Short mmCIF file of C-alpha atoms in Angstrom, two decimals:
data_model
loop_
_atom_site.label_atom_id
_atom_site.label_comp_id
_atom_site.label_asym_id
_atom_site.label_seq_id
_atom_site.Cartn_x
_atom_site.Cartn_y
_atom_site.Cartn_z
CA UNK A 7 9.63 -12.63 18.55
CA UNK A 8 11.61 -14.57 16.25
CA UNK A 9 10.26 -17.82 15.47
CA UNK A 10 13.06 -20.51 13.76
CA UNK A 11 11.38 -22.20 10.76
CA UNK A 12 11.80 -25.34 13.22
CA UNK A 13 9.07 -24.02 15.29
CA UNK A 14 7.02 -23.23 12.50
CA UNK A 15 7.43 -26.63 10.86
CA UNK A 16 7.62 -28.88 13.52
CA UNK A 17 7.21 -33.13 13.19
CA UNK A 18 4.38 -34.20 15.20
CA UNK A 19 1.35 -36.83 15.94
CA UNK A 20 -2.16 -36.12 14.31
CA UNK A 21 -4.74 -35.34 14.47
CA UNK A 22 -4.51 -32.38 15.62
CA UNK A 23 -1.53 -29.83 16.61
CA UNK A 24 -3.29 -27.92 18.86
CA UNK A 25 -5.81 -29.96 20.46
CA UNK A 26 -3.20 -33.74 20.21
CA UNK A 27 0.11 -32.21 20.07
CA UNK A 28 0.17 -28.90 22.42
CA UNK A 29 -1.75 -30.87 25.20
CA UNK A 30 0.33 -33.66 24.96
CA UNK A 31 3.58 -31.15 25.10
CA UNK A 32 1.83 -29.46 28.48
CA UNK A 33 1.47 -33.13 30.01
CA UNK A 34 6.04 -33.45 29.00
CA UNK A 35 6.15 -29.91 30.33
CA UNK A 36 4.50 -30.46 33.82
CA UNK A 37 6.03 -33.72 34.43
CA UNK A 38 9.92 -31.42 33.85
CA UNK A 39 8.35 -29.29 36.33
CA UNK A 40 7.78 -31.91 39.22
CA UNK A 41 11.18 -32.83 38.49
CA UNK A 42 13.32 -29.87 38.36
CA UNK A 43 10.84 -28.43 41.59
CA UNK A 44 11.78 -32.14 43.20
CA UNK A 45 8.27 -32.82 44.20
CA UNK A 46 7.49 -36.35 45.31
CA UNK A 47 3.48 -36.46 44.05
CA UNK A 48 1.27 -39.41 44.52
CA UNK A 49 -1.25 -39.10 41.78
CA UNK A 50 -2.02 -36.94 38.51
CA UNK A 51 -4.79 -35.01 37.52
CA UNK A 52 -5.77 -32.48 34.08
CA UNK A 53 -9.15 -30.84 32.89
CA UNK A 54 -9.46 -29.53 29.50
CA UNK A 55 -11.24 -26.38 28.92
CA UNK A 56 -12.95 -23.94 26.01
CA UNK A 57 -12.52 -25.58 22.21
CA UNK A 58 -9.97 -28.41 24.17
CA UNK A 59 -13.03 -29.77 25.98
CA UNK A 60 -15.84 -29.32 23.38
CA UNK A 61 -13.67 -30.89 20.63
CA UNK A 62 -11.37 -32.88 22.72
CA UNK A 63 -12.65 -36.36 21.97
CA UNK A 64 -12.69 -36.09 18.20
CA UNK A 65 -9.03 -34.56 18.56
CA UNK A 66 -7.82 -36.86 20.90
CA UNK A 67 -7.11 -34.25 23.01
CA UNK A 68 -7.89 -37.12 26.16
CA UNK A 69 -5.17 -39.55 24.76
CA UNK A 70 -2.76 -36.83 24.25
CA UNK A 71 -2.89 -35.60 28.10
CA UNK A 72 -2.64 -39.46 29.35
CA UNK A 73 0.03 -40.51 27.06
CA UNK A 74 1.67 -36.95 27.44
CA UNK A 75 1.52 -37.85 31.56
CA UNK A 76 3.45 -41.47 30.61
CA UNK A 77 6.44 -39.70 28.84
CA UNK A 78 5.25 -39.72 25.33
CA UNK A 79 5.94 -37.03 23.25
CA UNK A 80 5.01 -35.72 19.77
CA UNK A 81 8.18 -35.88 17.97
CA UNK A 82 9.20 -39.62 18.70
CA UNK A 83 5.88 -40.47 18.85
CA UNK A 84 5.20 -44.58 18.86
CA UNK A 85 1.55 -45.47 17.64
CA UNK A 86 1.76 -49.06 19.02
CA UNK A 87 4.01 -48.14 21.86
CA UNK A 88 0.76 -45.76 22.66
CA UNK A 89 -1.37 -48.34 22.27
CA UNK A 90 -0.12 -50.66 24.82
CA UNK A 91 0.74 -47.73 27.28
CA UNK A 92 -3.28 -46.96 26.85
CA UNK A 93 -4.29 -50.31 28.13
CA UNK A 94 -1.79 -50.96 30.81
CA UNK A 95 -2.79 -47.42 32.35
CA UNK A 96 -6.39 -48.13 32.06
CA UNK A 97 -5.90 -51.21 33.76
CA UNK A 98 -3.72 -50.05 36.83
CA UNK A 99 -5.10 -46.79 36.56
CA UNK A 100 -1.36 -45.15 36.72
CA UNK A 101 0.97 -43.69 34.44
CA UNK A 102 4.80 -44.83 34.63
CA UNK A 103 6.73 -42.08 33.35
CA UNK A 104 10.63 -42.67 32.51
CA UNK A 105 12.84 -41.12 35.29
CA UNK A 106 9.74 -40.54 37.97
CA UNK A 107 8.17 -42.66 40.24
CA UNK A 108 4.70 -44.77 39.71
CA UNK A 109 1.67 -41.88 39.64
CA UNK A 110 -1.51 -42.54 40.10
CA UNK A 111 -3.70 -41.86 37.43
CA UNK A 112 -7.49 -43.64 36.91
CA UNK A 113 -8.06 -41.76 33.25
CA UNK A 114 -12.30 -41.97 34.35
CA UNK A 115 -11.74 -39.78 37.40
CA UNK A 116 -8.63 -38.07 36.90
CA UNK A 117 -9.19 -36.30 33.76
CA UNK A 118 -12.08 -33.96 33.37
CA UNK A 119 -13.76 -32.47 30.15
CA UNK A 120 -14.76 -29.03 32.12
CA UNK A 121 -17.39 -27.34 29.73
CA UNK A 122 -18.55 -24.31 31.87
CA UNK A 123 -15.16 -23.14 33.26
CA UNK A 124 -13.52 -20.28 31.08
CA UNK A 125 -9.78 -19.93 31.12
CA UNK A 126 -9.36 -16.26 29.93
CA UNK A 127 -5.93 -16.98 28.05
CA UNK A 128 -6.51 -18.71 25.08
CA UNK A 129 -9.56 -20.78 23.73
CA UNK A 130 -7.98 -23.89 24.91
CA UNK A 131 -6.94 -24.37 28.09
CA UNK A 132 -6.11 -26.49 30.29
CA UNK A 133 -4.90 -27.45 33.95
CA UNK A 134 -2.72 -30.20 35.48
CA UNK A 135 -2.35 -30.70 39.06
CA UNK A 136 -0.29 -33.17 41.39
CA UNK A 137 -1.53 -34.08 44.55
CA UNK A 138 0.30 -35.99 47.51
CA UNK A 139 -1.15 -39.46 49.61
CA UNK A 140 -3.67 -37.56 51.04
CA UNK A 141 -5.51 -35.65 47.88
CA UNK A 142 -3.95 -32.22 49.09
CA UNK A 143 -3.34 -30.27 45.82
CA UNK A 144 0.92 -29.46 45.98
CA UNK A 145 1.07 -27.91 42.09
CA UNK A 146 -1.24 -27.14 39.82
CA UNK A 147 -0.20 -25.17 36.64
CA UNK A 148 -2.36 -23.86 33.48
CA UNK A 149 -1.19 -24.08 30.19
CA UNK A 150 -2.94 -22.93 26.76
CA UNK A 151 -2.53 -24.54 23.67
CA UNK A 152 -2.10 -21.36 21.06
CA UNK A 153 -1.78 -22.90 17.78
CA UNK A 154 1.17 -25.31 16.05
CA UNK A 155 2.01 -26.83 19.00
CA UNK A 156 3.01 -24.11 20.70
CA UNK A 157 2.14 -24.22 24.26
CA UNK A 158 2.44 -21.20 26.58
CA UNK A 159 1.56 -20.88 30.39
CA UNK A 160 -0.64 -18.51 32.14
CA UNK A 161 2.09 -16.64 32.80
CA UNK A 162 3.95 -17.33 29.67
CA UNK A 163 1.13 -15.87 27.99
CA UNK A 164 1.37 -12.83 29.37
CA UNK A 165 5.40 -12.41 28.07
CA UNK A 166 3.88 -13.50 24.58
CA UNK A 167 1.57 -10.24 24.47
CA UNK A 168 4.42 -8.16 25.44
CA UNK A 169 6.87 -9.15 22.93
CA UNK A 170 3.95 -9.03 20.11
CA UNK A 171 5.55 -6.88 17.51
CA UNK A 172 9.93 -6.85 19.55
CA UNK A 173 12.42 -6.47 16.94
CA UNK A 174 14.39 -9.64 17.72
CA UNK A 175 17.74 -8.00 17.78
CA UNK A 176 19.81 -11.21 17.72
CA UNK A 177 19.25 -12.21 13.91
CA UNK A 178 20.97 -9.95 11.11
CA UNK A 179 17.22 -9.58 9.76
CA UNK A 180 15.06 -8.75 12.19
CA UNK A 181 11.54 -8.19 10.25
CA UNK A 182 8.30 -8.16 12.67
CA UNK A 183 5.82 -7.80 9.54
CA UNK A 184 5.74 -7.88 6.00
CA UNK A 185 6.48 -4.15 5.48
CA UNK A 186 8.95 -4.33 7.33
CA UNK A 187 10.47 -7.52 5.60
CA UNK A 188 10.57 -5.97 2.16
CA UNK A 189 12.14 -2.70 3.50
CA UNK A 190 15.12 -5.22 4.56
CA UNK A 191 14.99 -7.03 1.18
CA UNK A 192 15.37 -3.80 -0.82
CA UNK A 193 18.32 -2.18 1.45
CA UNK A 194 20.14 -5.78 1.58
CA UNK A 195 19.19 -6.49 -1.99
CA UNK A 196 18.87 -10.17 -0.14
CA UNK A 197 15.60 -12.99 -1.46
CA UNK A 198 13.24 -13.44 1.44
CA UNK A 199 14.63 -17.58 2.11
CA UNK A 200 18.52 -15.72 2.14
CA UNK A 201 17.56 -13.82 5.30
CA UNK A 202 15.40 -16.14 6.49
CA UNK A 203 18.61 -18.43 5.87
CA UNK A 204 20.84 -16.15 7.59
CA UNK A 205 18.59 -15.00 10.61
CA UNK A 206 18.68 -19.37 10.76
CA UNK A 207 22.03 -19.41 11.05
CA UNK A 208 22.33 -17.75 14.39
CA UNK A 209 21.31 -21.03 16.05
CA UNK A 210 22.44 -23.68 13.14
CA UNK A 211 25.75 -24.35 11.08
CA UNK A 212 24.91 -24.25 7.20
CA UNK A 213 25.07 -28.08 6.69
CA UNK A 214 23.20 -29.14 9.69
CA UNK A 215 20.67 -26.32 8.76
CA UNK A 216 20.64 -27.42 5.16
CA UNK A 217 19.92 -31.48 6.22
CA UNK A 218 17.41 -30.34 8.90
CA UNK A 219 15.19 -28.79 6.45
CA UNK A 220 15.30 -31.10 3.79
CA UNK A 221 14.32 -33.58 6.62
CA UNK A 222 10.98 -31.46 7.19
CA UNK A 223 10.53 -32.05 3.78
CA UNK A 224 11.41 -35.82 3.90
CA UNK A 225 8.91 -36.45 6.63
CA UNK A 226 5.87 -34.21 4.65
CA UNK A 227 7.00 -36.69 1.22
CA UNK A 228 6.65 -39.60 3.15
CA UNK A 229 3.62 -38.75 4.39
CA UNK A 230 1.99 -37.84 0.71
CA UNK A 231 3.19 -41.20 -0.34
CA UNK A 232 1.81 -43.29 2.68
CA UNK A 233 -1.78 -41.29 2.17
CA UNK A 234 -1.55 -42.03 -1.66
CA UNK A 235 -1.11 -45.64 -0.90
CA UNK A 236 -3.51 -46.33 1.92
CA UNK A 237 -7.23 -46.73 1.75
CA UNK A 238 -10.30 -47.57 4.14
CA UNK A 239 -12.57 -45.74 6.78
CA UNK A 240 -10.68 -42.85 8.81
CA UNK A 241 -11.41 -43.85 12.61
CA UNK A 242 -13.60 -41.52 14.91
CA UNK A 243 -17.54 -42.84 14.01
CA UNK A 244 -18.58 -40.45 10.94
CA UNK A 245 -17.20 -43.70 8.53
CA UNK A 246 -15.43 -40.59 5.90
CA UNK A 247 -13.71 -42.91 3.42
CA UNK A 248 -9.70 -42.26 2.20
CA UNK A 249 -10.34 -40.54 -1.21
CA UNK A 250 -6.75 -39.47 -1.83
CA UNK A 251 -5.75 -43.10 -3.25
CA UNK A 252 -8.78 -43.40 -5.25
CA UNK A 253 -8.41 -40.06 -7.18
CA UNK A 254 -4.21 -40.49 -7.79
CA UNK A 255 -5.12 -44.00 -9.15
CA UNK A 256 -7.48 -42.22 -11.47
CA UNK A 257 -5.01 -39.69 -12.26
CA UNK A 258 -2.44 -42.18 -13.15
CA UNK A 259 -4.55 -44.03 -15.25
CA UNK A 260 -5.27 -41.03 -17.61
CA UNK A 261 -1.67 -39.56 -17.95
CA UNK A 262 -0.80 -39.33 -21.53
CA UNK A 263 -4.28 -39.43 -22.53
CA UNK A 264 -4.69 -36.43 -24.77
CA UNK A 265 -8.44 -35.79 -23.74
CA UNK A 266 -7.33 -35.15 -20.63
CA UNK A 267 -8.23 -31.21 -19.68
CA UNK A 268 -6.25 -28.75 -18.24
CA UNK A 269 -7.81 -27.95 -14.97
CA UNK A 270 -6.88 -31.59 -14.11
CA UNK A 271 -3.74 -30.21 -12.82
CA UNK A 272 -6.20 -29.11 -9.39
CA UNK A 273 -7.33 -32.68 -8.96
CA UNK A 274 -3.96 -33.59 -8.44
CA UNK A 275 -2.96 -30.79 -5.93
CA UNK A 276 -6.01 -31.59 -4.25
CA UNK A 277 -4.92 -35.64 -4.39
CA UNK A 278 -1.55 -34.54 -2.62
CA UNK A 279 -3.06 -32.28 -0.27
CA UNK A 280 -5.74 -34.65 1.10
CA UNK A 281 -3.11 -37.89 1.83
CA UNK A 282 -1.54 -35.48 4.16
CA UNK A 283 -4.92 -35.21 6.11
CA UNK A 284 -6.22 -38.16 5.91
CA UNK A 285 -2.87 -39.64 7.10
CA UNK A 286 -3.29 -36.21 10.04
CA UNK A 287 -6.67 -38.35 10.52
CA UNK A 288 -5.84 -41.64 11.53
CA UNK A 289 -3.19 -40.21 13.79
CA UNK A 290 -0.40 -40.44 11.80
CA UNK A 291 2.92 -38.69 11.63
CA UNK A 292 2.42 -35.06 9.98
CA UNK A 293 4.53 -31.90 10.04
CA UNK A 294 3.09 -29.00 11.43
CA UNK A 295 2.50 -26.34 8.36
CA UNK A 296 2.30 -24.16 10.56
CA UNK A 297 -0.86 -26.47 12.10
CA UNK A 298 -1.99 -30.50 11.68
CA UNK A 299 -5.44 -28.98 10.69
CA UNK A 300 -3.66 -27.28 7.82
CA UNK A 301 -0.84 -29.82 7.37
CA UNK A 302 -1.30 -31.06 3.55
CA UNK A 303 -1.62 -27.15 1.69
CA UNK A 304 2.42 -26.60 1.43
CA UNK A 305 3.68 -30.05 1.20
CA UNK A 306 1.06 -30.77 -1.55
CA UNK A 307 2.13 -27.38 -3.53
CA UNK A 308 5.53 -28.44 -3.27
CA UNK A 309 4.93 -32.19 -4.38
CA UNK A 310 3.28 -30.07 -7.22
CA UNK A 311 6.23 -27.78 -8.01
CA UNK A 312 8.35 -31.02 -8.21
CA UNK A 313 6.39 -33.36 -9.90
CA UNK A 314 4.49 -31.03 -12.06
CA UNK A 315 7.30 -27.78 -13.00
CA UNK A 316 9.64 -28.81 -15.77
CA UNK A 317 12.13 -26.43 -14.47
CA UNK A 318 11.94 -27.76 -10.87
CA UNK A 319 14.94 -28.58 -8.69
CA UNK A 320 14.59 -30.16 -5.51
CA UNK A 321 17.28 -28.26 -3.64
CA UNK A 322 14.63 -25.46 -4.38
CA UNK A 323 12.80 -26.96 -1.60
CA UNK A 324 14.91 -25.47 1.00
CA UNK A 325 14.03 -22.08 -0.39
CA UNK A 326 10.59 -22.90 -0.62
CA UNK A 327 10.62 -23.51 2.88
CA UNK A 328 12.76 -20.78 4.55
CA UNK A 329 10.14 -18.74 2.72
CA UNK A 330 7.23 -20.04 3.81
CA UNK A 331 8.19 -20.10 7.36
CA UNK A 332 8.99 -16.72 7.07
CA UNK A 333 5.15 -15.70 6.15
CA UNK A 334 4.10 -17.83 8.68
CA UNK A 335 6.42 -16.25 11.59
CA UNK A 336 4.88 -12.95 10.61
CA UNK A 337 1.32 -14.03 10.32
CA UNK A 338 1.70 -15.81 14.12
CA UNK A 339 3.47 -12.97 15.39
CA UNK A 340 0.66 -10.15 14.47
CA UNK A 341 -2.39 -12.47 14.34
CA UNK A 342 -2.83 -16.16 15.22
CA UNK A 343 -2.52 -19.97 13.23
CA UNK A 344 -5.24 -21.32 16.03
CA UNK A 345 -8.57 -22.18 14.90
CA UNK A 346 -10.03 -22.37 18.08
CA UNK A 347 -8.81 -18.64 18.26
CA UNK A 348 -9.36 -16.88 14.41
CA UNK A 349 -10.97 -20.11 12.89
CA UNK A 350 -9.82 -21.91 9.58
CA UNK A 351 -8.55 -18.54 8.18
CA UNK A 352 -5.67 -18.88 10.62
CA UNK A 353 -5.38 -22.67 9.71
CA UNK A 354 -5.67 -23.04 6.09
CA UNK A 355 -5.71 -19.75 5.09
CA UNK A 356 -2.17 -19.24 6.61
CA UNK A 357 -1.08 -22.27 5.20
CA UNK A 358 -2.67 -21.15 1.89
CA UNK A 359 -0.15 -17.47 1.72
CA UNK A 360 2.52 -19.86 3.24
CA UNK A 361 2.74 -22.04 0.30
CA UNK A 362 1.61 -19.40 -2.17
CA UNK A 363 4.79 -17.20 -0.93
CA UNK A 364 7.07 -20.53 -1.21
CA UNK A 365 5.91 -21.29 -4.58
CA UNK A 366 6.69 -17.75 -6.20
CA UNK A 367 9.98 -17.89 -4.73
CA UNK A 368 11.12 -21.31 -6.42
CA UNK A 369 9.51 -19.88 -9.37
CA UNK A 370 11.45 -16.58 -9.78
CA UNK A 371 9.26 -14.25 -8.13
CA UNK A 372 11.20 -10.94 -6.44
CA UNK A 373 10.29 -10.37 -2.36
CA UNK A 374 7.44 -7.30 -3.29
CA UNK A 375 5.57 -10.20 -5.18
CA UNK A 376 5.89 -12.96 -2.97
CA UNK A 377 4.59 -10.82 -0.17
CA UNK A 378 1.73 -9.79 -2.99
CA UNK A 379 1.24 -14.17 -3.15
CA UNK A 380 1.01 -14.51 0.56
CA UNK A 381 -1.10 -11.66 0.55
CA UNK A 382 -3.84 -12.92 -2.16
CA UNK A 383 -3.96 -16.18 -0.24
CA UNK A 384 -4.89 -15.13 2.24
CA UNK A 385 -7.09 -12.41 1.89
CA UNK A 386 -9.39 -15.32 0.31
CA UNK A 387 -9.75 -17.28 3.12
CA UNK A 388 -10.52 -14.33 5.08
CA UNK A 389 -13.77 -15.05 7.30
CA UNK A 390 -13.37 -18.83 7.29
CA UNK A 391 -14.83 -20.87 10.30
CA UNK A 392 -13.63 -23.92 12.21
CA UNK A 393 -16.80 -26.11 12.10
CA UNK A 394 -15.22 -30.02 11.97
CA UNK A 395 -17.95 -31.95 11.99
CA UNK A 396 -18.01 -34.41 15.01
CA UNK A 397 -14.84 -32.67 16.42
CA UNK A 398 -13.14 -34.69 14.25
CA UNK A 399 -9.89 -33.15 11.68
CA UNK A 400 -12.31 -34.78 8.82
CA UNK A 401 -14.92 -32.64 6.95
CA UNK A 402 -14.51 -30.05 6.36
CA UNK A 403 -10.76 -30.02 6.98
CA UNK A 404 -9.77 -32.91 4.49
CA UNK A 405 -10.92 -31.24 1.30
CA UNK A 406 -10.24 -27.68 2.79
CA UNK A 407 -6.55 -28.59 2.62
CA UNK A 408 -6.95 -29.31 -1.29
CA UNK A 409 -9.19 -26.43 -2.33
CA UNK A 410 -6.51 -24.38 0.29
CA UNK A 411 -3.50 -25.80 -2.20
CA UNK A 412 -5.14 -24.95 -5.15
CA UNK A 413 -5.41 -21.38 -4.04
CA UNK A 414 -1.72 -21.15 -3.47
CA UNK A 415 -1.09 -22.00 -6.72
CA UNK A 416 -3.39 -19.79 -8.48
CA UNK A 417 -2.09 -16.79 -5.94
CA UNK A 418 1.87 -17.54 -6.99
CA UNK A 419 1.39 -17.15 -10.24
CA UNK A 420 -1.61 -14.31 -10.26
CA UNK A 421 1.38 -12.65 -8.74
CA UNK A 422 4.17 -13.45 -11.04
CA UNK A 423 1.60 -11.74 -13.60
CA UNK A 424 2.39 -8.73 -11.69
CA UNK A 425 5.09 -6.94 -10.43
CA UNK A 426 4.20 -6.62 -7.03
CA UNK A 427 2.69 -3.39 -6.55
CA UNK A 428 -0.78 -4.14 -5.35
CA UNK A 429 -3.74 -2.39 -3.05
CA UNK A 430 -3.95 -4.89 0.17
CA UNK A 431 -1.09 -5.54 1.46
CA UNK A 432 -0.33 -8.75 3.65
CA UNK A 433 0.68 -7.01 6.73
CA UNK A 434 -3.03 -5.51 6.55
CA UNK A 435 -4.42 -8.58 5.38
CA UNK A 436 -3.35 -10.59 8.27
CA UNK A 437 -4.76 -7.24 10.71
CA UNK A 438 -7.93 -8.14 9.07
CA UNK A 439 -7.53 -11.77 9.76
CA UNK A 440 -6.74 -10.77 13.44
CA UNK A 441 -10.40 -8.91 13.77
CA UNK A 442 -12.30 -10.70 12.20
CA UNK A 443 -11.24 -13.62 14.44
CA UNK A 444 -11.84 -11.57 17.42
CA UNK A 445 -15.27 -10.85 15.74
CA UNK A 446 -15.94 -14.21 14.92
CA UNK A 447 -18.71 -16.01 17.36
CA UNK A 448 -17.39 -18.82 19.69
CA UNK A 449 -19.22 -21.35 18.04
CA UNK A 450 -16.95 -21.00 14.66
CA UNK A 451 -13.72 -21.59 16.68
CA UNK A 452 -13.16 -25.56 16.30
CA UNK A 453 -15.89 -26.10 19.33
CA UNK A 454 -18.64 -27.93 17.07
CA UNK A 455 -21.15 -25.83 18.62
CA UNK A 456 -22.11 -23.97 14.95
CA UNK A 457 -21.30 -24.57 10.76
CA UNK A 458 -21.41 -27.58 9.44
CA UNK A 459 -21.00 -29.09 12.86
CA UNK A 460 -24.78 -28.90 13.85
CA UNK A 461 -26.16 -28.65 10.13
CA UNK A 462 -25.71 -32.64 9.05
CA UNK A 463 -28.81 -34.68 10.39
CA UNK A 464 -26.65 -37.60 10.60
CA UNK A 465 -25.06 -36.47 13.47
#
């Protein structure tokens, strides 16, 4: 499978890409399939199943499928647009979709948080049906939600298994795992971001590819910036106050102060890292990286790398990026980036060897030792659970994606120390990563059934 660095950084809606964005896609997806299947439904229905109907309402997951059913999608996505589309459907108790007829649609009856049904696909599942004037069922299709916004049908899925581990023959560098990656790097004497680049270029022109992922990059600044600048209570009932603003006005206030110690440097990785997730929070735009949960760990390490690296260029940022993208390919294509399916490790601890391998790229690092970045990452994060308190993409997930940034930076240049040669590598790093999450009990896979989820009194 070769995944583009477009699927693996992808401009969405928070607050979550799984459990806001992927059901939201499925709603888009099912209403292309009454259309190109031409048929004429009366109403709409969808229940949400496994870790999309334990922590649906803190994610949203319930707007996502209504709004997803009236045309809206991720990408474009229109906050106050939404908002009026929410009340008009609640009131007429029908979604108006662009390009199909009037469906009804009461969101009370129609969509149904199913706790005891088990989809056997994926952790979160869910089904959409379409019946005609009389309530007779004419479609109904089940789609899983398997991390990043990807979303895969039942029968989808089953393709997915089968091309686990395909050499994608149609890209001049077809690596599957890490191993494989650096055994290309050495023959083609090639950086990881060149065949990244190149393997890119089989479905972009340079320039377009060049201004599409400097606009990932655009979108993940802006959103720093508008998190940096904004304060108040996140929405959702546990009343976490917006820290990130509070801690870079600090920050500011003490630069040039000679006092100031070293390890400051964290506070404001951490700073960067948490406006990305508190913006993911309050529903704002985010980039996928490679999830929402995980969204501020590689923008924040490259706002660091810029703002912090005397030697820093930001054209680097496109290599930071191709690189990344192309740990995070690997570490979807042999393991998983869905909580609800590994836990955090595939969250934040991807993100984490992501933006660790980025990092000792831009910084001069050869392909053996930003494989040995992505690889010590990781392997820290190993064991992590999903817990979010509430169901909400708060606490622990917030301050998770600042402690995850800090690790990348620590891993990059642990590794630049070295010269690559180490004892784990990533390719069995993420193999851990993959058991483990199969070993991992249900209630440490994003449903709020176990963790920190059950352990504050408050709630």
């Amino acid at each position: 499978m070769f995944l583009s660095i477009f699927e693996i950084f992808k401009v969405g809606v928070g607050p979550s890409s799984s459990h806001t964005m992927g059901p939201m896609t499925a709603a888009g997806l099912f209403l292309e399939k009454l259309k190109s299947e031409k048929i004429t439904a009366s109403s709409l229905g969808a229940s949400l199943h496994g870790s999309l109907a334990f922590t649906g309402k803190g994610h949203r997951s319930d707007q996502a499928v209504i709004l997803g059913l009236d045309g809206f999608t991720p990408d474009d996505f229109d906050p106050d647009a939404a908002k009026m589309a929410e009340e008009r459907i609640a009131l007429h108790k029908a979604v108006r979709p662009e390009g199909h007829p009037e469906y009804a649609f009461d969101p009370e009856e129609d969509l149904v948080f199913d706790y005891e049904t088990v989809l056997t696909g994926h952790a979160n599942g869910m089904k959409i049906w379409a019946k005609d004037e009389h309530g007779a069922v004419l479609v109904e299709q089940i789609y899983y939600s398997i991390g990043g916004g990807f979303v895969a049908t039942a029968e989808e899925m089953e393709q997915v298994e089968a091309e686990l581990g395909a050499v994608p023959q149609e890209v001049p560098y077809p690596f599957r795992n890490a191993d494989h990656m650096l055994a290309l790097a050495k023959d083609s004497g090639k950086s990881v971001a060149q065949m990244k680049w190149e393997n890119e270029l089989i479905r972009s022109g340079p320039e377009n590819l060049h201004e599409r992922v400097m606009r990932i990059w655009e979108v993940m600044e802006h959103c720093i910036d508008k998190g940096l600048d904004t304060g108040g209570i996140l929405p959702g009932g546990l009343n976490v106050k917006r820290r990130a603003m509070g801690i870079h006005s600090q920050l500011q206030a003490e630069q040039g102060k000679n006092l100031t110690p070293p390890h400051v440097i964290n506070d404001w990785i951490a700073a960067y890292a948490m406006a990305v997730n508190e913006e993911n929070a309050a529903g704002g735009q985010v980039v996928t990286a490679p999830t929402n949960g995980a969204a501020g760990v590689v923008p924040a390490t490259i706002r660091y790398y810029l703002d912090h690296v005397p030697t820093a260029k930001r054209d680097d940022v496109v290599d930071f990026l191709l690189t990344a993208a192309a740990i995070g390919g690997i570490i979807k294509n042999n393991a998983s980036i869905s909580g609800a399916e590994v836990g955090c490790q595939g969250e934040v601890g991807s993100a984490s060897a992501m933006a660790a391998a980025g990092l000792c790229a831009v910084l001069g690092g050869t392909p053996q030792q930003v494989e040995n970045a992505a690889e010590i990452a990781l392997e820290h994060h190993l064991g992590m659970t999903c817990d979010p308190i509430k169901g909400l993409v708060q606490a622990p997930c917030i301050e998770r994606n600042g402690l995850g940034a800090i690790k990348a930076v620590s891993a990059a240049s642990l590794s630049l120390r070295g010269d690559g040669l180490h004892l784990v590598s990533l390719d069995a790093c993420v193999e851990t990563m993959r058991q483990t999450g199969e070993d991992m009990s249900d209630k440490y896979k994003e449903t709020s059934l176990g963790g920190l989820a059950v352990n504050l009194p408050a709630c």
